[in-house]
XYZ file of C-alpha atoms in Angstrom:
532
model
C -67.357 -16.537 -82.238
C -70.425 -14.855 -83.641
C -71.360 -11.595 -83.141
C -74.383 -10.868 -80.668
C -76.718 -7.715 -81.627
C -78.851 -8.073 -78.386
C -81.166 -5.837 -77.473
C -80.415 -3.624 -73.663
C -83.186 -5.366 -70.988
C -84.489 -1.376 -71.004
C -86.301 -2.126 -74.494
C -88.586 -5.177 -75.020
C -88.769 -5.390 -79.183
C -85.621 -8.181 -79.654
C -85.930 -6.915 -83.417
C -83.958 -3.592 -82.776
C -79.979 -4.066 -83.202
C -77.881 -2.328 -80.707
C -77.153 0.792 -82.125
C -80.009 2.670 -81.071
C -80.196 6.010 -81.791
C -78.397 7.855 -78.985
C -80.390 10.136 -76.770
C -78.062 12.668 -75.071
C -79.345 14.765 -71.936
C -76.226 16.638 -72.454
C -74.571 17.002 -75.598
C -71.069 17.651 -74.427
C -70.801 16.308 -70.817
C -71.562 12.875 -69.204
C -72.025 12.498 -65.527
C -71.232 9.231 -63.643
C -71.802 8.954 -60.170
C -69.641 6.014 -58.553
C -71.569 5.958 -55.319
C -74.134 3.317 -55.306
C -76.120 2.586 -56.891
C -73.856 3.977 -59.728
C -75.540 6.011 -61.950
C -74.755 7.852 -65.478
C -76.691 10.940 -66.104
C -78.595 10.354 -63.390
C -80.072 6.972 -64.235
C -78.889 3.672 -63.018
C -77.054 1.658 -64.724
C -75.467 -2.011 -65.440
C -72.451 -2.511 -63.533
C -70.493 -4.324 -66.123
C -71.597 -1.724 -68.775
C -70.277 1.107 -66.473
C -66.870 -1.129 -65.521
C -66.138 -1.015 -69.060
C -66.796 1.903 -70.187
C -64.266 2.825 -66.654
C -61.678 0.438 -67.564
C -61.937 2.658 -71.022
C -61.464 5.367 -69.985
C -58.340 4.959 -67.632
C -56.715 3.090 -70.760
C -57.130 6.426 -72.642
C -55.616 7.932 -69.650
C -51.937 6.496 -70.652
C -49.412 8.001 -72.721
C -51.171 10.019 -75.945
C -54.730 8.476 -74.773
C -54.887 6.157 -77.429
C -54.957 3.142 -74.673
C -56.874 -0.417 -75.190
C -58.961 -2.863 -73.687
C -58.359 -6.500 -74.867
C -61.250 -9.046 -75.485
C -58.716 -10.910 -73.148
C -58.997 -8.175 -70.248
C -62.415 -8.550 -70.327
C -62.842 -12.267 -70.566
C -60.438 -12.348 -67.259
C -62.763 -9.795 -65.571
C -66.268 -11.194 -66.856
C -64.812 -14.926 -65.840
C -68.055 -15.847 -64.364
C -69.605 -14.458 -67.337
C -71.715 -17.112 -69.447
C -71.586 -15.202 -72.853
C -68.992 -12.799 -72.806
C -69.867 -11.458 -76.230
C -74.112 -10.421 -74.794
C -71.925 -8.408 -71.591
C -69.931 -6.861 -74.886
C -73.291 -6.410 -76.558
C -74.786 -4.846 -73.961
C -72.248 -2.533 -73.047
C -72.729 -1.006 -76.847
C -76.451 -0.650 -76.649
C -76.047 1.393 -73.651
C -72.658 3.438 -74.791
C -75.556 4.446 -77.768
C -78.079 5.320 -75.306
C -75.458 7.496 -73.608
C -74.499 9.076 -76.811
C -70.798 7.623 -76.449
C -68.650 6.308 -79.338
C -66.580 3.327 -78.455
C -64.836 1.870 -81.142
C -63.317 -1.707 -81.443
C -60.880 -3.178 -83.786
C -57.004 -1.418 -84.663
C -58.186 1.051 -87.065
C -58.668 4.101 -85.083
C -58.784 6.552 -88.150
C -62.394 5.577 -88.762
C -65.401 6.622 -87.059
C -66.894 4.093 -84.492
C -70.174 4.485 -86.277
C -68.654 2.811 -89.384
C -66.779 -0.367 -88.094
C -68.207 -3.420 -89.261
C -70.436 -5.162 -86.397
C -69.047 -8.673 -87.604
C -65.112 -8.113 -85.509
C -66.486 -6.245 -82.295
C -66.332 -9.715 -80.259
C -62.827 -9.229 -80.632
C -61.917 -6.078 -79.754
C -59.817 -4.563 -78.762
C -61.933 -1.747 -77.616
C -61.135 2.168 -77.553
C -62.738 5.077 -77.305
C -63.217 7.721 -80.026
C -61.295 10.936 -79.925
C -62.425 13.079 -77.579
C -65.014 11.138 -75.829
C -62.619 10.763 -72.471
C -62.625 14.527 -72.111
C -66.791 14.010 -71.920
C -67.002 11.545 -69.081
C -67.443 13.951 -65.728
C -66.730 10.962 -62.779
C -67.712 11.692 -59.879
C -67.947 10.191 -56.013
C -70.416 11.494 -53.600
C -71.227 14.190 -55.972
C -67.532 15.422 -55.593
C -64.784 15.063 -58.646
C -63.211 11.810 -58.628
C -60.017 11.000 -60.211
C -57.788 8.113 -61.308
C -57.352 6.712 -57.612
C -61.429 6.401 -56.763
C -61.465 4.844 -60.388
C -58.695 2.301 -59.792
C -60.602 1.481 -56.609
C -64.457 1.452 -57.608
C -62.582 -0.823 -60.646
C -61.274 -3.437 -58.061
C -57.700 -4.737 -57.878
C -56.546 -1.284 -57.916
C -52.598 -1.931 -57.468
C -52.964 -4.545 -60.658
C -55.011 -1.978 -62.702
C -52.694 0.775 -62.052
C -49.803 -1.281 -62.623
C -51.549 -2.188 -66.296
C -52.149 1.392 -66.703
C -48.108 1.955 -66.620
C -46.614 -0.717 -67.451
C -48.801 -2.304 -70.141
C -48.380 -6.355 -70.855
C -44.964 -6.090 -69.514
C -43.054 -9.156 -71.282
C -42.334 -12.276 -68.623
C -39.307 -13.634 -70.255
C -36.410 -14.979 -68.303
C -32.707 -14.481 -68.070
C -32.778 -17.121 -70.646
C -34.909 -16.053 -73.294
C -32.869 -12.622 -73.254
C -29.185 -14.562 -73.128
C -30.317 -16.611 -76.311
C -31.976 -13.582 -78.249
C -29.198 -11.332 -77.442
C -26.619 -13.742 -78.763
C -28.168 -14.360 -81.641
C -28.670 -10.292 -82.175
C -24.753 -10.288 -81.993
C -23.642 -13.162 -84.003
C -26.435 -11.693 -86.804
C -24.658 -8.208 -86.365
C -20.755 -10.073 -86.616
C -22.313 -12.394 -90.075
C -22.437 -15.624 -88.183
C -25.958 -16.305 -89.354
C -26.317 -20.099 -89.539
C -23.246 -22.442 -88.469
C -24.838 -25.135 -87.198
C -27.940 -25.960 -84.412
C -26.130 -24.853 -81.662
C -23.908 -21.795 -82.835
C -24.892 -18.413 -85.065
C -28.038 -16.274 -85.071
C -30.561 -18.644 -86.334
C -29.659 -21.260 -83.859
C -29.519 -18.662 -80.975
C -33.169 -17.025 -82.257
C -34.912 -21.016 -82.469
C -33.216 -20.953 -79.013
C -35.336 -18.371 -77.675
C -38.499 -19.124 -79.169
C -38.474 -22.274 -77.813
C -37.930 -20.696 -74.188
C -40.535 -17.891 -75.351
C -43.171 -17.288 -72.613
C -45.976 -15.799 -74.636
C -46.953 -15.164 -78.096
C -45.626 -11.774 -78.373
C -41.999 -13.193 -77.206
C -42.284 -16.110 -79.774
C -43.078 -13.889 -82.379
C -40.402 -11.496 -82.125
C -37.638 -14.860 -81.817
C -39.888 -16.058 -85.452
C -39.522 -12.726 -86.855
C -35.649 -12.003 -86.726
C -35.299 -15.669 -87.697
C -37.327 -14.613 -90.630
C -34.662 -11.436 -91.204
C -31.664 -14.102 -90.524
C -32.711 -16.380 -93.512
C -33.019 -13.170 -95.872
C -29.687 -12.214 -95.094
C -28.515 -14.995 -96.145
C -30.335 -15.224 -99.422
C -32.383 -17.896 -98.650
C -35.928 -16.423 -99.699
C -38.087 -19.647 -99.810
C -36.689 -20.204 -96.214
C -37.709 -16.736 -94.951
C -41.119 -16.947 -96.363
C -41.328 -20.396 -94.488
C -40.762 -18.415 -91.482
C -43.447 -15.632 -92.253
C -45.686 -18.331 -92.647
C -45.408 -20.047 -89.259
C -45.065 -16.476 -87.682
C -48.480 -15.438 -89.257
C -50.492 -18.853 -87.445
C -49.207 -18.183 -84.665
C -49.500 -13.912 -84.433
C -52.199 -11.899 -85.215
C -51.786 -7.949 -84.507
C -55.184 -8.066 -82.590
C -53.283 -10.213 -79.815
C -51.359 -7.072 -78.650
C -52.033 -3.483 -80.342
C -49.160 -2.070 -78.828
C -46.737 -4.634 -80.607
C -48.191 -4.090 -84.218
C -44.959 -3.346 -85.317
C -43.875 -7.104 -85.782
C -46.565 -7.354 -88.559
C -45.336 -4.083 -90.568
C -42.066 -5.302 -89.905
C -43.286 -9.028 -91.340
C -45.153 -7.503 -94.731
C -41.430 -5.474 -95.246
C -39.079 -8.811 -94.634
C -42.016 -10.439 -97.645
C -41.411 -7.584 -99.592
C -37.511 -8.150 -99.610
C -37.861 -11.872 -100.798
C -39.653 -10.126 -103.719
C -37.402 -7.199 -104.099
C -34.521 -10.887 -103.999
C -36.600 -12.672 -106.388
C -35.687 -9.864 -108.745
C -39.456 -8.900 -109.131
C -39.264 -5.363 -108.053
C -43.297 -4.631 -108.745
C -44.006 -7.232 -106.723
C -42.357 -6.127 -103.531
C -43.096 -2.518 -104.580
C -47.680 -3.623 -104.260
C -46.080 -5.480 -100.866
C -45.449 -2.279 -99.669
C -47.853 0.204 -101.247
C -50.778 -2.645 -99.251
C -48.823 -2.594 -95.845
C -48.182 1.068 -95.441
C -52.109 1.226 -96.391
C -53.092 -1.328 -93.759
C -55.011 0.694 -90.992
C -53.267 -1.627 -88.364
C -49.702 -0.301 -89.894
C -50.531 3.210 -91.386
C -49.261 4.855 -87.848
C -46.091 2.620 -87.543
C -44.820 3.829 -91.221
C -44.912 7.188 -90.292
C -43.626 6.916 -86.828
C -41.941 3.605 -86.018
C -38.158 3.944 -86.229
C -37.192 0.933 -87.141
C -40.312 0.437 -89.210
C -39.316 4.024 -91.365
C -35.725 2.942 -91.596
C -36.351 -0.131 -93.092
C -39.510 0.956 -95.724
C -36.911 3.609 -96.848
C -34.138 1.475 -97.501
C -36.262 -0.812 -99.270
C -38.054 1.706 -101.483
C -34.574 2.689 -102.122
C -33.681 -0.592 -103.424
C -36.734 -0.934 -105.115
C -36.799 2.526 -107.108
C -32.807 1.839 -107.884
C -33.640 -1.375 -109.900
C -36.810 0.547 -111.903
C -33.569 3.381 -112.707
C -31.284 0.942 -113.571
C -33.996 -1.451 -116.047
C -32.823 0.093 -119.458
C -35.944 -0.897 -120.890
C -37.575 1.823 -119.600
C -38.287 5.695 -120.889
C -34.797 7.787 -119.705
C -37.049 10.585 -117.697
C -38.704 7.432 -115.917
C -35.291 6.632 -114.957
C -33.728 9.430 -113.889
C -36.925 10.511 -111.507
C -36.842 6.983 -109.983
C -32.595 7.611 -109.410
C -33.522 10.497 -108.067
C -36.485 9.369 -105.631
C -33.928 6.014 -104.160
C -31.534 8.477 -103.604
C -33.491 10.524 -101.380
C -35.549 7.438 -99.799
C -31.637 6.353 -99.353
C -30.757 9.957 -97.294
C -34.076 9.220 -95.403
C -33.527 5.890 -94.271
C -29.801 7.056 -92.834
C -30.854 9.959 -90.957
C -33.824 7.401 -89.873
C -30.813 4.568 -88.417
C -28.532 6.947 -87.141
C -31.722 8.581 -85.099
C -32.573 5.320 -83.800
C -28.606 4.023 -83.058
C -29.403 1.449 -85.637
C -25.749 1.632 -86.430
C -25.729 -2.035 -88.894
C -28.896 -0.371 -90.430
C -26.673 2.863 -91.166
C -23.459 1.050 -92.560
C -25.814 -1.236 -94.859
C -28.209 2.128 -95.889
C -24.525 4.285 -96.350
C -22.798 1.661 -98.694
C -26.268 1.336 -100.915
C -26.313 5.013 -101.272
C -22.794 5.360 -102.253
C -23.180 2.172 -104.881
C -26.390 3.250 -106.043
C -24.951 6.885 -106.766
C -21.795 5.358 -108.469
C -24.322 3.241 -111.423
C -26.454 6.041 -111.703
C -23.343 8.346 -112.423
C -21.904 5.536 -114.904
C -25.407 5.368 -116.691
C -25.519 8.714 -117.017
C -28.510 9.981 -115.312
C -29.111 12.917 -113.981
C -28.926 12.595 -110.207
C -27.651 15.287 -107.601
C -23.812 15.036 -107.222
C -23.093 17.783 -104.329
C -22.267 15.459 -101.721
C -18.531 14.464 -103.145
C -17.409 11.529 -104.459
C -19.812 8.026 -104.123
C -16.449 6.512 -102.208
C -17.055 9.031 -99.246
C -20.463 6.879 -98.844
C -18.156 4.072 -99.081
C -15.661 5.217 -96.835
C -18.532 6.175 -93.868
C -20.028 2.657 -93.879
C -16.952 1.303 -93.496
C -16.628 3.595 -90.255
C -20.105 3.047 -89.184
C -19.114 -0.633 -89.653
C -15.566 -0.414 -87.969
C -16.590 2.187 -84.970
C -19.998 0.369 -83.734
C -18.520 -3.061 -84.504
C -21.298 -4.647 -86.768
C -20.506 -6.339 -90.017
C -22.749 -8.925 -91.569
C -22.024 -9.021 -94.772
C -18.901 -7.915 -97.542
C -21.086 -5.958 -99.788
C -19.375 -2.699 -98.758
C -15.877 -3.948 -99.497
C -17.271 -5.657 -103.016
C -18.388 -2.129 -104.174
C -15.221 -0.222 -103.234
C -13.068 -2.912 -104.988
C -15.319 -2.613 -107.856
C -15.826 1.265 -107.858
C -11.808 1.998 -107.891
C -11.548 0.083 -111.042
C -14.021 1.967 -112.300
C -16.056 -1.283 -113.279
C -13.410 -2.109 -115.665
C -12.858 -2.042 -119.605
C -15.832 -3.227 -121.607
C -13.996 -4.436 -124.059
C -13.959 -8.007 -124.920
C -11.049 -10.150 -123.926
C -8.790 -7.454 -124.486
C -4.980 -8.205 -124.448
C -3.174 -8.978 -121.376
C -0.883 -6.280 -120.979
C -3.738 -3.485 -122.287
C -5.645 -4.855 -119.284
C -3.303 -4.440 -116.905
C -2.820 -0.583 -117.928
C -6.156 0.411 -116.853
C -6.379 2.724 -113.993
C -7.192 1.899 -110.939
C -7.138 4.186 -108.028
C -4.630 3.164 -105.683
C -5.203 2.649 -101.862
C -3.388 6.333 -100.612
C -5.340 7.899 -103.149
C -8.136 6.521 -101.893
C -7.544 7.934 -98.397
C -7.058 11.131 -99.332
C -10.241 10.924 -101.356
C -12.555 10.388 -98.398
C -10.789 12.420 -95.710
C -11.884 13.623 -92.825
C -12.587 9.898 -92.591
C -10.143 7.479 -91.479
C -10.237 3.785 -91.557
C -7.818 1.976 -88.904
C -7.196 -1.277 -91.524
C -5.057 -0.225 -94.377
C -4.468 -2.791 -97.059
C -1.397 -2.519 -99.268
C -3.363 -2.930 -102.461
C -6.960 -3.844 -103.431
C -5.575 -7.271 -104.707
C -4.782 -8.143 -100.941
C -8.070 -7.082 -100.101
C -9.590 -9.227 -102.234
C -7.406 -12.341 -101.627
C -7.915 -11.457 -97.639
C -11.435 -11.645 -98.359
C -11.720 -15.132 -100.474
C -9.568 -16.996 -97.991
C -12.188 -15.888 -94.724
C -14.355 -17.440 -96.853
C -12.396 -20.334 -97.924
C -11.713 -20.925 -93.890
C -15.138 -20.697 -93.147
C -14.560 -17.393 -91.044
C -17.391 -15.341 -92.691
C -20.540 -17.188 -94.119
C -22.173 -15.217 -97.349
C -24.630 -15.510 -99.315
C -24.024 -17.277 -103.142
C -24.374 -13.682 -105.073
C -21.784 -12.342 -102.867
C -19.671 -15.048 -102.832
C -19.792 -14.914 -106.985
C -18.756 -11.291 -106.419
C -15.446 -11.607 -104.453
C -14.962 -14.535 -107.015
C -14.967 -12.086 -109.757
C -12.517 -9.537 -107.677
C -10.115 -12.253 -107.121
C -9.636 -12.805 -110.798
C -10.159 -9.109 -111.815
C -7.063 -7.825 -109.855
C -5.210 -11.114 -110.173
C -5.235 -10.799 -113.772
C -4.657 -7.086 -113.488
C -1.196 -6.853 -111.303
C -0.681 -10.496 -110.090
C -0.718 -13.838 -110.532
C -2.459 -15.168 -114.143
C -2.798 -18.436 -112.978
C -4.536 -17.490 -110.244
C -7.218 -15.335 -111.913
C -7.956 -18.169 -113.936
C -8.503 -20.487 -111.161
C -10.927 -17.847 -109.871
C -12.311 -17.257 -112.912
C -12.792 -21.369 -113.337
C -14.849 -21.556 -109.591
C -16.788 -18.411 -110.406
C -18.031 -20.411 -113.627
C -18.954 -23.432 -111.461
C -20.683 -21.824 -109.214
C -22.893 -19.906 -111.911
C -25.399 -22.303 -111.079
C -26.251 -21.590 -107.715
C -27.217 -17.910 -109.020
C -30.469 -16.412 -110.466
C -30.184 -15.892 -114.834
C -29.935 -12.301 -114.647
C -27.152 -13.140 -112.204
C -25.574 -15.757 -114.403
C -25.883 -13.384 -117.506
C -24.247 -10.438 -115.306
C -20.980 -12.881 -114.373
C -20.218 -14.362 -117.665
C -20.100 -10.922 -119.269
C -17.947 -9.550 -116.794
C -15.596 -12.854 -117.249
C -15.824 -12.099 -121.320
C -13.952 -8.790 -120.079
C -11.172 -10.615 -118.691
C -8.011 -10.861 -120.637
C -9.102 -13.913 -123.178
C -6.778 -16.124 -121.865
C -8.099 -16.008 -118.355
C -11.641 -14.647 -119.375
């Protein structure tokens, strides 16, 4: 759809665009009379000029007054309407003439005088700050108020219901039973099983019984966050893609957030893809975006997530040895407070698998940056308290998804090991280790309610869920717990054993990225040499 510049009927030269030059009778007060013939400052006026500039101004009368009007409102009003976009038109030439400024599009930060001619068709429409306060309505030359607006607007108990309630969703029982189950079995790690069972089957399940868009969008979406759980970048982007033909922001203002939330979950497969720049520009263009700016400042969920991900991001620029050491240390230092940020952020919101996940990164992240020796803050006790509370977080508010939390404490009490190369067996087996009470005296007042006898069980608890098929992981994590096995097998158990872990960690090398594979065979060089 084209834009239309046509001129009002008031001035005969077609050659003039709409924005005349506004002539105000009153610079800081506009009277409209809703008696007919409806009139504003004094003069009559088009009714569908005046019915939209109404329905504008009891959208700004909502919440913080920052209210739309979709193209899509108008269309259903203007039905009879053959050229929707000359009623638009119109409307704007005589907004000028009043001296009003009506904006259109989502970025309200600039001034209505500015905003490109070329997207006004489709809306949605606003109007600038302050210009609500200027409209004087009145009804027989008395004040009128929201009621005789409602009313002179028609339907009055549908526009006031719009007024409150917004584009309530219509979804069903249905929709909410699949998206709900899905939400849970993503929260418990059961992210794809098969197509009936987990949280990508239960989230295709509710798109397909989405009523609208906005409801499809959000099912597309967390299917999107399911597949980058599980590792599977290629298959998340997939899902971006399908979600961004089928959404566009401009649909429904007031649900912006799934696009920030959409340029963040793009910005992980980078930050996955090991290209840290990359999902660092991601970022730097969404929080710019004038359709997300607001959500990155205010959006809960929206914060929480940006956070932890600059955390991530600014932890792999402090870890990249290439790099100058102050460069390092300043970027430690900024993921550990984008870290703090993003877990007062979850905990504000009761995002309680947001908080676990956002705990254990800080307390892994502060643990490397200790061991590399940069200079980071180290008031708040020891990393394994971090440990320790997203374990809680994770045991209290029952969410799980994922054994990253357990792979970090049974790598952090070892210390990370020797670094010596295939030292002898029973030198291996002397290194310390800090043992399981010590460990609960380390992080009191936190308790945890499972106790394992040693960090060997642990581990071996953890390879057999996966070996049953209790717990699905992704391939880095199931390399990790790999690695455990044959770390503490080879320290206090079984030989044989950590050399049959040792032998499937090497197969599945493969399945991993190079500066994976390159990280696993030089931990397995630091296995006693006849395991490692």
């Amino acid at each position: 759809m084209t834009t239309s510049r046509t001129k009002p009927a008031t001035t005969p030269d077609r050659k003039q665009k709409d924005r005349v030059k506004p002539i105000r009778t009153k610079p800081d007060r506009i009277d409209i009379e809703l008696a007919a013939p409806a009139c504003v400052q004094g003069q009559p006026v088009r009714h569908q000029s005046l019915w939209i500039l109404l329905r504008l101004w009891l959208a700004a009368q909502s919440g913080d007054g920052s209210g739309w009007v979709r193209e899509t409102q108008l269309r259903e009003q203007f039905a009879n309407a053959r050229n929707l976009r000359m009623v638009i038109s119109r409307a704007y030439a005589d907004f000028a003439r009043w001296g009003l400024r009506v904006g259109w599009g989502t970025d309200r930060s600039r001034d209505p005088d500015l905003l490109p001619l070329a997207g006004r068709n489709r809306g949605p429409y606003w109007l600038g700050e302050g210009e609500a306060a200027r409209l004087q309505i009145s009804l027989h030359g008395a004040p009128a108020g929201l009621d005789a607006v409602i009313a002179w607007l028609g339907t009055p108990d549908a526009t006031r219901t719009a007024v409150v309630l917004g584009d309530a969703s219509s979804a069903s029982p249905a929709y909410w039973h699949a998206w709900a189950g899905a939400r849970r079995d993503m929260l418990d790690g059961r992210l794809i099983l098969d197509r009936d069972h987990g949280a990508l089957a239960g989230y295709r399940r509710a798109q397909t019984l989405a009523p609208d868009p906005w409801l499809q969008a959000l099912a597309l979406l967390q299917q999107a966050m399911v597949w980058r759980r599980a590792g599977n970048a290629d298959a998340a982007r997939a899902v971006l893609a399908e979600l961004d033909r089928h959404w566009h922001d401009e649909q429904a203002p007031e649900h912006a957030w799934l696009g920030a939330m959409a340029a963040i979950v793009q910005a992980w497969c980078a930050y996955a893809g090991r290209d840290p720049q990359a999902a660092r520009q991601i970022l730097r263009q969404a929080t710019e975006d004038p359709r997300w700016f607001g959500l990155f400042q205010y959006h809960p969920r929206v914060r929480s997530e940006h956070a932890n991900l600059q955390a991530l991001i600014h932890r792999a620029l402090a870890l990249d040895e290439r790099s100058d050491l102050g460069e390092r240390t300043e970027a430690a230092r900024t993921a550990l407070r984008y870290y703090r940020l993003a877990l007062s952020l979850a905990n504000e919101a009761e995002l309680f698998d947001a908080a676990a996940s956002t705990a254990s990164n800080l307390g892994w992240s502060l643990w490397l940056f200790q061991r590399c020796g940069l200079d980071v803050p180290s008031d708040d006790g020891h990393p394994l308290t971090w440990i320790a509370l997203a374990a809680w977080l994770s045991e209290r508010h029952g969410v799980g998804g994922g054994c990253w939390n357990l792979i970090y404490l049974l790598r952090m009490v070892r210390g990370g090991g020797s670094d010596a190369a295939h030292p002898r067996a029973d030198v291996f087996r002397r290194w310390p280790v800090i043992a399981p009470a010590e460990f609960r005296a380390l992080i009191a007042p936190v308790t945890l309610s499972i106790e394992w006898p040693s960090w060997r069980a642990l581990a071996l608890a953890m390879q057999a869920d996966i070996d049953a098929g209790r717990v699905q992981l992704d391939a880095l994590q199931r390399a990790n717990i790999l690695l455990e096995v044959a770390w503490y097998e080879a320290h206090d158990g079984d030989p044989q054993r950590s050399t049959e872990a040792a032998a499937r960690l090497r197969r599945r090398l493969r399945e991993l990225t190079p500066a994976d594979r390159i990280f696993f065979r030089d931990a397995l060089r630091r296995l006693p040499e006849v395991i490692g």
